[in-house]
């Protein structure tokens, strides 16, 4: 593993022929299946798991001629905002040493920021691409739900997560998105984007006449330096011909709570398969099946994963499903309705990607609630199934700050055009 603890497995996978990514090195998050190469999800439970197949996105990389240089560190099973819950240790932030790189795709963002790879793949369930992009000062795209196949992605929250790219520039990220986007018969949630493709061609930087909506709720409670940097970036876009106005997303007040009920419930179901029999380390435990099952999960999962499984199981249990899970789904519909209304008044929406600059390593581990609340600006996008991009906006006290742009479903070209004016 590299000095910054970026990679869990460093093993080269060569691409085929002279495709559009020939000569490009790609780092892949360690929850994306790679045939014959260990895929751990940052967990002791899968420490020795070697998939017998490639994820669709990995097959696409190979066909495009890219070279995969390794599998990157991540929060265990994608559960975290700092890449500190990994069983293989925390990753340092190359752009801000001594600070977290964000999570859960922190290793992928760090690989790009450190020059260990030209581009990288991560997954985003509630901000896990955009948060590390902001904290590491790189570009990260969370695609519309269904634009990129999830076949071969080890599931955390099926209805929320998407695979997406990291790069140093918007154009490079868009080129990678061109390769991985598209419908897949092995993933029934994928959809045809129609004519809204050729994403790299959209990176013109032309924002003349672009209407930007700024949701006031996504600025409330944000760090003062982050807010100042955000407005500086908006002013830069104004200088290039864009105009902004305030919009409202009243439902985001409930988004974090709704998101975590839904995500933890789905995680509780998805992670039931890791029992030491079907998947995971068996450990050779004695006793009956229930005892061996409990021991395998007790020793294989870390504290954050256990916490989310317990909370998710509780939310789905008899007598509580309607009280928690059903209400969370109702709130999700409200969030989507608010986004649709706001995007009828503006071409794109803009906010700070994260309300705070990168935490110091170890700072948030003792307070999970602080970590959950840091997702306030990113999780609403996943609830609404919309695309978003994080681009570097500048710094506050020497720490990177990201600008998040949000667009309508399958509006990636619009986002890429606007974001390329800044990166």
mmCIF file of C-alpha atoms in Angstrom, residues 130-414:
data_model
loop_
_atom_site.group_PDB
_atom_site.id
_atom_site.type_symbol
_atom_site.label_atom_id
_atom_site.label_comp_id
_atom_site.label_asym_id
_atom_site.label_seq_id
_atom_site.Cartn_x
_atom_site.Cartn_y
_atom_site.Cartn_z
ATOM 1 C CA UNK A 130 -18.590 14.593 -4.186
ATOM 2 C CA UNK A 131 -17.322 14.790 -0.591
ATOM 3 C CA UNK A 132 -13.849 13.356 -1.385
ATOM 4 C CA UNK A 133 -13.659 15.466 -4.543
ATOM 5 C CA UNK A 134 -14.284 18.600 -2.470
ATOM 6 C CA UNK A 135 -11.886 17.626 0.320
ATOM 7 C CA UNK A 136 -9.080 16.636 -2.101
ATOM 8 C CA UNK A 137 -9.512 19.538 -4.534
ATOM 9 C CA UNK A 138 -10.445 17.419 -7.568
ATOM 10 C CA UNK A 139 -13.514 16.951 -9.787
ATOM 11 C CA UNK A 140 -16.130 14.313 -8.997
ATOM 12 C CA UNK A 141 -19.366 13.465 -10.823
ATOM 13 C CA UNK A 142 -22.364 11.707 -9.283
ATOM 14 C CA UNK A 143 -24.416 10.633 -12.348
ATOM 15 C CA UNK A 144 -28.194 10.427 -12.587
ATOM 16 C CA UNK A 145 -29.488 7.237 -11.006
ATOM 17 C CA UNK A 146 -29.586 4.660 -13.798
ATOM 18 C CA UNK A 147 -27.068 6.311 -16.127
ATOM 19 C CA UNK A 148 -24.208 3.954 -15.147
ATOM 20 C CA UNK A 149 -24.544 0.220 -14.544
ATOM 21 C CA UNK A 150 -24.240 -0.952 -10.946
ATOM 22 C CA UNK A 151 -23.624 -4.565 -11.988
ATOM 23 C CA UNK A 152 -20.586 -5.689 -10.013
ATOM 24 C CA UNK A 153 -20.839 -2.922 -7.410
ATOM 25 C CA UNK A 154 -21.084 -4.483 -3.945
ATOM 26 C CA UNK A 155 -24.422 -3.101 -2.766
ATOM 27 C CA UNK A 156 -24.870 -0.782 0.204
ATOM 28 C CA UNK A 157 -28.018 1.205 -0.662
ATOM 29 C CA UNK A 158 -29.425 -0.051 -3.972
ATOM 30 C CA UNK A 159 -31.921 2.746 -4.548
ATOM 31 C CA UNK A 160 -29.383 5.496 -3.875
ATOM 32 C CA UNK A 161 -25.934 4.597 -5.166
ATOM 33 C CA UNK A 162 -24.217 5.275 -8.475
ATOM 34 C CA UNK A 163 -20.704 4.733 -9.832
ATOM 35 C CA UNK A 164 -18.992 7.873 -11.111
ATOM 36 C CA UNK A 165 -15.635 9.406 -12.099
ATOM 37 C CA UNK A 166 -12.898 11.485 -10.456
ATOM 38 C CA UNK A 167 -10.372 13.565 -12.395
ATOM 39 C CA UNK A 168 -8.301 16.725 -12.173
ATOM 40 C CA UNK A 169 -10.412 18.467 -14.815
ATOM 41 C CA UNK A 170 -14.071 18.392 -15.766
ATOM 42 C CA UNK A 171 -13.194 17.349 -19.317
ATOM 43 C CA UNK A 172 -11.189 14.333 -18.112
ATOM 44 C CA UNK A 173 -14.017 13.300 -15.799
ATOM 45 C CA UNK A 174 -16.476 13.665 -18.678
ATOM 46 C CA UNK A 175 -14.308 11.480 -20.927
ATOM 47 C CA UNK A 176 -14.412 8.736 -18.304
ATOM 48 C CA UNK A 177 -18.178 9.169 -17.946
ATOM 49 C CA UNK A 178 -18.502 8.721 -21.728
ATOM 50 C CA UNK A 179 -16.901 5.292 -21.355
ATOM 51 C CA UNK A 180 -18.891 3.975 -18.389
ATOM 52 C CA UNK A 181 -22.360 5.441 -19.104
ATOM 53 C CA UNK A 182 -25.065 3.454 -20.847
ATOM 54 C CA UNK A 183 -27.770 0.875 -20.337
ATOM 55 C CA UNK A 184 -26.852 -2.660 -19.268
ATOM 56 C CA UNK A 185 -29.062 -5.746 -19.569
ATOM 57 C CA UNK A 186 -27.510 -7.016 -16.324
ATOM 58 C CA UNK A 187 -28.766 -3.991 -14.370
ATOM 59 C CA UNK A 188 -32.495 -3.402 -14.743
ATOM 60 C CA UNK A 189 -32.218 0.050 -13.143
ATOM 61 C CA UNK A 190 -30.168 1.457 -16.026
ATOM 62 C CA UNK A 191 -31.946 3.750 -18.445
ATOM 63 C CA UNK A 192 -31.229 5.154 -21.886
ATOM 64 C CA UNK A 193 -30.077 8.785 -21.656
ATOM 65 C CA UNK A 194 -31.307 9.449 -25.199
ATOM 66 C CA UNK A 195 -29.444 12.184 -27.046
ATOM 67 C CA UNK A 196 -27.869 13.618 -23.878
ATOM 68 C CA UNK A 197 -24.521 11.853 -24.333
ATOM 69 C CA UNK A 198 -21.041 12.796 -25.642
ATOM 70 C CA UNK A 199 -20.247 14.349 -22.285
ATOM 71 C CA UNK A 200 -16.667 15.420 -23.006
ATOM 72 C CA UNK A 201 -17.879 17.554 -25.925
ATOM 73 C CA UNK A 202 -19.980 19.554 -23.454
ATOM 74 C CA UNK A 203 -16.925 20.785 -21.507
ATOM 75 C CA UNK A 204 -16.838 24.142 -23.318
ATOM 76 C CA UNK A 205 -16.890 26.403 -20.264
ATOM 77 C CA UNK A 206 -19.623 28.487 -21.917
ATOM 78 C CA UNK A 207 -21.950 29.735 -19.159
ATOM 79 C CA UNK A 208 -23.252 32.828 -20.919
ATOM 80 C CA UNK A 209 -26.931 33.149 -20.022
ATOM 81 C CA UNK A 210 -26.828 30.219 -17.567
ATOM 82 C CA UNK A 211 -29.361 30.565 -14.747
ATOM 83 C CA UNK A 212 -28.047 29.362 -11.369
ATOM 84 C CA UNK A 213 -30.387 28.768 -8.440
ATOM 85 C CA UNK A 214 -28.853 28.959 -4.957
ATOM 86 C CA UNK A 215 -30.903 27.063 -2.348
ATOM 87 C CA UNK A 216 -30.685 29.168 0.793
ATOM 88 C CA UNK A 217 -31.187 26.113 3.020
ATOM 89 C CA UNK A 218 -27.900 24.582 1.808
ATOM 90 C CA UNK A 219 -25.940 27.578 3.122
ATOM 91 C CA UNK A 220 -27.423 27.515 6.615
ATOM 92 C CA UNK A 221 -24.977 26.324 9.242
ATOM 93 C CA UNK A 222 -22.051 26.128 6.816
ATOM 94 C CA UNK A 223 -18.570 27.224 7.868
ATOM 95 C CA UNK A 224 -18.059 30.956 7.245
ATOM 96 C CA UNK A 225 -14.904 30.426 5.204
ATOM 97 C CA UNK A 226 -16.646 27.786 3.066
ATOM 98 C CA UNK A 227 -19.531 30.171 2.361
ATOM 99 C CA UNK A 228 -17.165 32.998 1.380
ATOM 100 C CA UNK A 229 -15.293 30.702 -1.001
ATOM 101 C CA UNK A 230 -18.585 29.515 -2.474
ATOM 102 C CA UNK A 231 -19.725 33.064 -3.229
ATOM 103 C CA UNK A 232 -16.344 33.845 -4.809
ATOM 104 C CA UNK A 233 -16.911 30.941 -7.216
ATOM 105 C CA UNK A 234 -20.429 32.157 -8.008
ATOM 106 C CA UNK A 235 -19.007 35.614 -8.706
ATOM 107 C CA UNK A 236 -16.510 34.028 -11.112
ATOM 108 C CA UNK A 237 -19.384 32.368 -12.978
ATOM 109 C CA UNK A 238 -21.232 35.696 -13.057
ATOM 110 C CA UNK A 239 -18.181 37.341 -14.609
ATOM 111 C CA UNK A 240 -18.400 34.737 -17.375
ATOM 112 C CA UNK A 241 -22.035 35.544 -18.165
ATOM 113 C CA UNK A 242 -24.066 33.443 -15.752
ATOM 114 C CA UNK A 243 -26.676 34.903 -13.419
ATOM 115 C CA UNK A 244 -27.916 33.609 -10.063
ATOM 116 C CA UNK A 245 -30.959 33.952 -7.865
ATOM 117 C CA UNK A 246 -32.083 32.358 -4.627
ATOM 118 C CA UNK A 247 -34.433 29.363 -4.578
ATOM 119 C CA UNK A 248 -35.892 27.311 -1.749
ATOM 120 C CA UNK A 249 -35.787 23.595 -0.907
ATOM 121 C CA UNK A 250 -37.822 23.435 2.314
ATOM 122 C CA UNK A 251 -37.821 19.627 2.423
ATOM 123 C CA UNK A 252 -34.042 19.347 2.849
ATOM 124 C CA UNK A 253 -34.617 20.006 6.540
ATOM 125 C CA UNK A 254 -35.656 16.346 6.727
ATOM 126 C CA UNK A 255 -33.308 14.933 4.070
ATOM 127 C CA UNK A 256 -30.482 13.700 6.300
ATOM 128 C CA UNK A 257 -32.866 11.836 8.605
ATOM 129 C CA UNK A 258 -34.778 10.321 5.679
ATOM 130 C CA UNK A 259 -31.580 9.357 3.894
ATOM 131 C CA UNK A 260 -30.075 7.518 6.841
ATOM 132 C CA UNK A 261 -33.283 5.591 7.580
ATOM 133 C CA UNK A 262 -33.483 4.448 3.937
ATOM 134 C CA UNK A 263 -29.742 3.788 3.500
ATOM 135 C CA UNK A 264 -29.385 1.885 6.782
ATOM 136 C CA UNK A 265 -32.490 -0.168 6.050
ATOM 137 C CA UNK A 266 -31.163 -1.163 2.638
ATOM 138 C CA UNK A 267 -27.745 -1.881 4.156
ATOM 139 C CA UNK A 268 -29.318 -4.162 6.756
ATOM 140 C CA UNK A 269 -30.880 -6.216 3.966
ATOM 141 C CA UNK A 270 -27.904 -6.159 1.600
ATOM 142 C CA UNK A 271 -25.306 -7.134 4.196
ATOM 143 C CA UNK A 272 -27.298 -10.141 5.449
ATOM 144 C CA UNK A 273 -25.447 -12.262 2.865
ATOM 145 C CA UNK A 274 -22.126 -11.744 4.663
ATOM 146 C CA UNK A 275 -22.542 -14.574 7.144
ATOM 147 C CA UNK A 276 -19.352 -16.599 6.792
ATOM 148 C CA UNK A 277 -21.167 -19.208 4.663
ATOM 149 C CA UNK A 278 -22.339 -17.453 1.494
ATOM 150 C CA UNK A 279 -19.771 -14.639 1.661
ATOM 151 C CA UNK A 280 -17.184 -13.538 4.182
ATOM 152 C CA UNK A 281 -14.596 -15.183 6.374
ATOM 153 C CA UNK A 282 -15.974 -18.285 8.088
ATOM 154 C CA UNK A 283 -13.277 -18.344 10.774
ATOM 155 C CA UNK A 284 -13.894 -22.034 11.541
ATOM 156 C CA UNK A 285 -16.177 -21.147 14.441
ATOM 157 C CA UNK A 286 -17.653 -23.897 16.588
ATOM 158 C CA UNK A 287 -21.284 -24.163 17.615
ATOM 159 C CA UNK A 288 -24.552 -24.109 15.697
ATOM 160 C CA UNK A 289 -25.285 -21.961 12.650
ATOM 161 C CA UNK A 290 -26.641 -19.024 14.664
ATOM 162 C CA UNK A 291 -23.559 -18.947 16.876
ATOM 163 C CA UNK A 292 -21.157 -19.182 13.912
ATOM 164 C CA UNK A 293 -23.167 -16.525 12.016
ATOM 165 C CA UNK A 294 -22.974 -14.147 14.971
ATOM 166 C CA UNK A 295 -19.252 -14.684 15.511
ATOM 167 C CA UNK A 296 -18.446 -14.199 11.815
ATOM 168 C CA UNK A 297 -20.300 -10.891 11.713
ATOM 169 C CA UNK A 298 -19.045 -9.716 15.093
ATOM 170 C CA UNK A 299 -15.420 -10.212 14.041
ATOM 171 C CA UNK A 300 -15.808 -9.353 10.345
ATOM 172 C CA UNK A 301 -17.629 -6.016 10.585
ATOM 173 C CA UNK A 302 -16.348 -2.768 12.077
ATOM 174 C CA UNK A 303 -18.236 -0.559 14.527
ATOM 175 C CA UNK A 304 -19.790 1.791 11.951
ATOM 176 C CA UNK A 305 -21.125 -1.073 9.824
ATOM 177 C CA UNK A 306 -22.579 -2.776 12.898
ATOM 178 C CA UNK A 307 -24.222 0.486 13.959
ATOM 179 C CA UNK A 308 -25.909 0.943 10.582
ATOM 180 C CA UNK A 309 -27.060 -2.685 10.367
ATOM 181 C CA UNK A 310 -28.639 -2.455 13.820
ATOM 182 C CA UNK A 311 -30.405 0.826 13.088
ATOM 183 C CA UNK A 312 -31.589 -0.400 9.687
ATOM 184 C CA UNK A 313 -32.907 -3.678 11.103
ATOM 185 C CA UNK A 314 -34.779 -1.734 13.775
ATOM 186 C CA UNK A 315 -36.345 0.606 11.198
ATOM 187 C CA UNK A 316 -37.614 -2.378 9.190
ATOM 188 C CA UNK A 317 -38.849 -4.417 12.156
ATOM 189 C CA UNK A 318 -42.513 -5.229 12.758
ATOM 190 C CA UNK A 319 -44.311 -2.292 14.307
ATOM 191 C CA UNK A 320 -41.717 0.263 13.206
ATOM 192 C CA UNK A 321 -41.693 -0.036 9.401
ATOM 193 C CA UNK A 322 -44.512 2.490 8.941
ATOM 194 C CA UNK A 323 -43.207 4.733 11.712
ATOM 195 C CA UNK A 324 -39.727 5.126 10.191
ATOM 196 C CA UNK A 325 -39.125 3.581 6.759
ATOM 197 C CA UNK A 326 -42.458 4.569 5.211
ATOM 198 C CA UNK A 327 -42.164 8.125 6.548
ATOM 199 C CA UNK A 328 -38.615 8.337 5.164
ATOM 200 C CA UNK A 329 -39.885 7.326 1.724
ATOM 201 C CA UNK A 330 -42.615 9.980 1.956
ATOM 202 C CA UNK A 331 -39.944 12.562 2.791
ATOM 203 C CA UNK A 332 -37.913 11.342 -0.188
ATOM 204 C CA UNK A 333 -40.833 12.054 -2.513
ATOM 205 C CA UNK A 334 -41.124 15.538 -1.015
ATOM 206 C CA UNK A 335 -37.408 16.199 -1.607
ATOM 207 C CA UNK A 336 -37.733 15.152 -5.251
ATOM 208 C CA UNK A 337 -40.761 17.398 -5.706
ATOM 209 C CA UNK A 338 -38.866 20.391 -4.294
ATOM 210 C CA UNK A 339 -35.893 19.785 -6.593
ATOM 211 C CA UNK A 340 -38.160 19.528 -9.632
ATOM 212 C CA UNK A 341 -39.776 22.842 -8.725
ATOM 213 C CA UNK A 342 -36.431 24.593 -8.102
ATOM 214 C CA UNK A 343 -35.010 23.283 -11.388
ATOM 215 C CA UNK A 344 -38.031 24.664 -13.227
ATOM 216 C CA UNK A 345 -36.789 28.099 -12.115
ATOM 217 C CA UNK A 346 -33.066 27.634 -12.902
ATOM 218 C CA UNK A 347 -30.812 25.689 -15.264
ATOM 219 C CA UNK A 348 -28.681 24.342 -12.413
ATOM 220 C CA UNK A 349 -28.583 24.633 -8.632
ATOM 221 C CA UNK A 350 -25.407 25.498 -6.706
ATOM 222 C CA UNK A 351 -24.213 25.036 -3.133
ATOM 223 C CA UNK A 352 -21.021 24.316 -1.213
ATOM 224 C CA UNK A 353 -20.350 20.606 -1.704
ATOM 225 C CA UNK A 354 -19.562 20.177 1.976
ATOM 226 C CA UNK A 355 -20.575 22.646 4.700
ATOM 227 C CA UNK A 356 -17.174 22.318 6.365
ATOM 228 C CA UNK A 357 -13.534 22.021 5.241
ATOM 229 C CA UNK A 358 -11.766 18.649 5.657
ATOM 230 C CA UNK A 359 -11.716 17.262 9.199
ATOM 231 C CA UNK A 360 -8.409 16.512 10.867
ATOM 232 C CA UNK A 361 -7.631 12.804 10.940
ATOM 233 C CA UNK A 362 -9.410 11.265 13.937
ATOM 234 C CA UNK A 363 -11.550 14.335 14.598
ATOM 235 C CA UNK A 364 -14.977 12.901 13.741
ATOM 236 C CA UNK A 365 -14.553 9.250 14.746
ATOM 237 C CA UNK A 366 -15.837 9.783 18.272
ATOM 238 C CA UNK A 367 -18.968 11.601 17.082
ATOM 239 C CA UNK A 368 -20.860 9.691 14.356
ATOM 240 C CA UNK A 369 -23.647 12.286 14.391
ATOM 241 C CA UNK A 370 -21.175 14.997 13.345
ATOM 242 C CA UNK A 371 -20.152 12.794 10.417
ATOM 243 C CA UNK A 372 -23.782 12.176 9.395
ATOM 244 C CA UNK A 373 -24.714 15.879 9.514
ATOM 245 C CA UNK A 374 -21.741 16.754 7.296
ATOM 246 C CA UNK A 375 -23.673 15.081 4.451
ATOM 247 C CA UNK A 376 -26.459 17.690 4.599
ATOM 248 C CA UNK A 377 -25.708 19.174 1.143
ATOM 249 C CA UNK A 378 -25.077 15.931 -0.713
ATOM 250 C CA UNK A 379 -27.686 13.376 0.418
ATOM 251 C CA UNK A 380 -30.720 15.293 -0.951
ATOM 252 C CA UNK A 381 -29.374 14.761 -4.491
ATOM 253 C CA UNK A 382 -29.335 10.979 -4.039
ATOM 254 C CA UNK A 383 -32.849 11.004 -2.605
ATOM 255 C CA UNK A 384 -34.004 12.848 -5.753
ATOM 256 C CA UNK A 385 -32.049 10.566 -8.178
ATOM 257 C CA UNK A 386 -30.405 13.635 -9.772
ATOM 258 C CA UNK A 387 -26.908 14.261 -11.183
ATOM 259 C CA UNK A 388 -24.407 16.519 -9.457
ATOM 260 C CA UNK A 389 -20.776 17.518 -9.846
ATOM 261 C CA UNK A 390 -18.226 18.876 -7.382
ATOM 262 C CA UNK A 391 -15.467 21.154 -8.673
ATOM 263 C CA UNK A 392 -12.730 22.981 -6.767
ATOM 264 C CA UNK A 393 -13.969 26.416 -5.658
ATOM 265 C CA UNK A 394 -10.846 27.580 -3.827
ATOM 266 C CA UNK A 395 -9.536 27.285 -0.283
ATOM 267 C CA UNK A 396 -10.298 28.445 3.230
ATOM 268 C CA UNK A 397 -7.402 28.544 5.693
ATOM 269 C CA UNK A 398 -5.387 26.504 3.199
ATOM 270 C CA UNK A 399 -7.981 23.715 2.977
ATOM 271 C CA UNK A 400 -9.872 22.785 -0.228
ATOM 272 C CA UNK A 401 -13.497 23.822 -0.738
ATOM 273 C CA UNK A 402 -15.810 22.342 -3.380
ATOM 274 C CA UNK A 403 -18.660 23.885 -5.354
ATOM 275 C CA UNK A 404 -21.585 21.520 -6.038
ATOM 276 C CA UNK A 405 -23.728 21.959 -9.138
ATOM 277 C CA UNK A 406 -26.998 19.991 -9.392
ATOM 278 C CA UNK A 407 -28.978 19.425 -12.583
ATOM 279 C CA UNK A 408 -32.154 17.754 -13.809
ATOM 280 C CA UNK A 409 -32.265 14.012 -14.452
ATOM 281 C CA UNK A 410 -29.878 13.093 -17.296
ATOM 282 C CA UNK A 411 -28.717 16.710 -17.423
ATOM 283 C CA UNK A 412 -25.042 15.794 -17.162
ATOM 284 C CA UNK A 413 -24.109 17.762 -20.284
ATOM 285 C CA UNK A 414 -25.524 20.922 -18.771
#
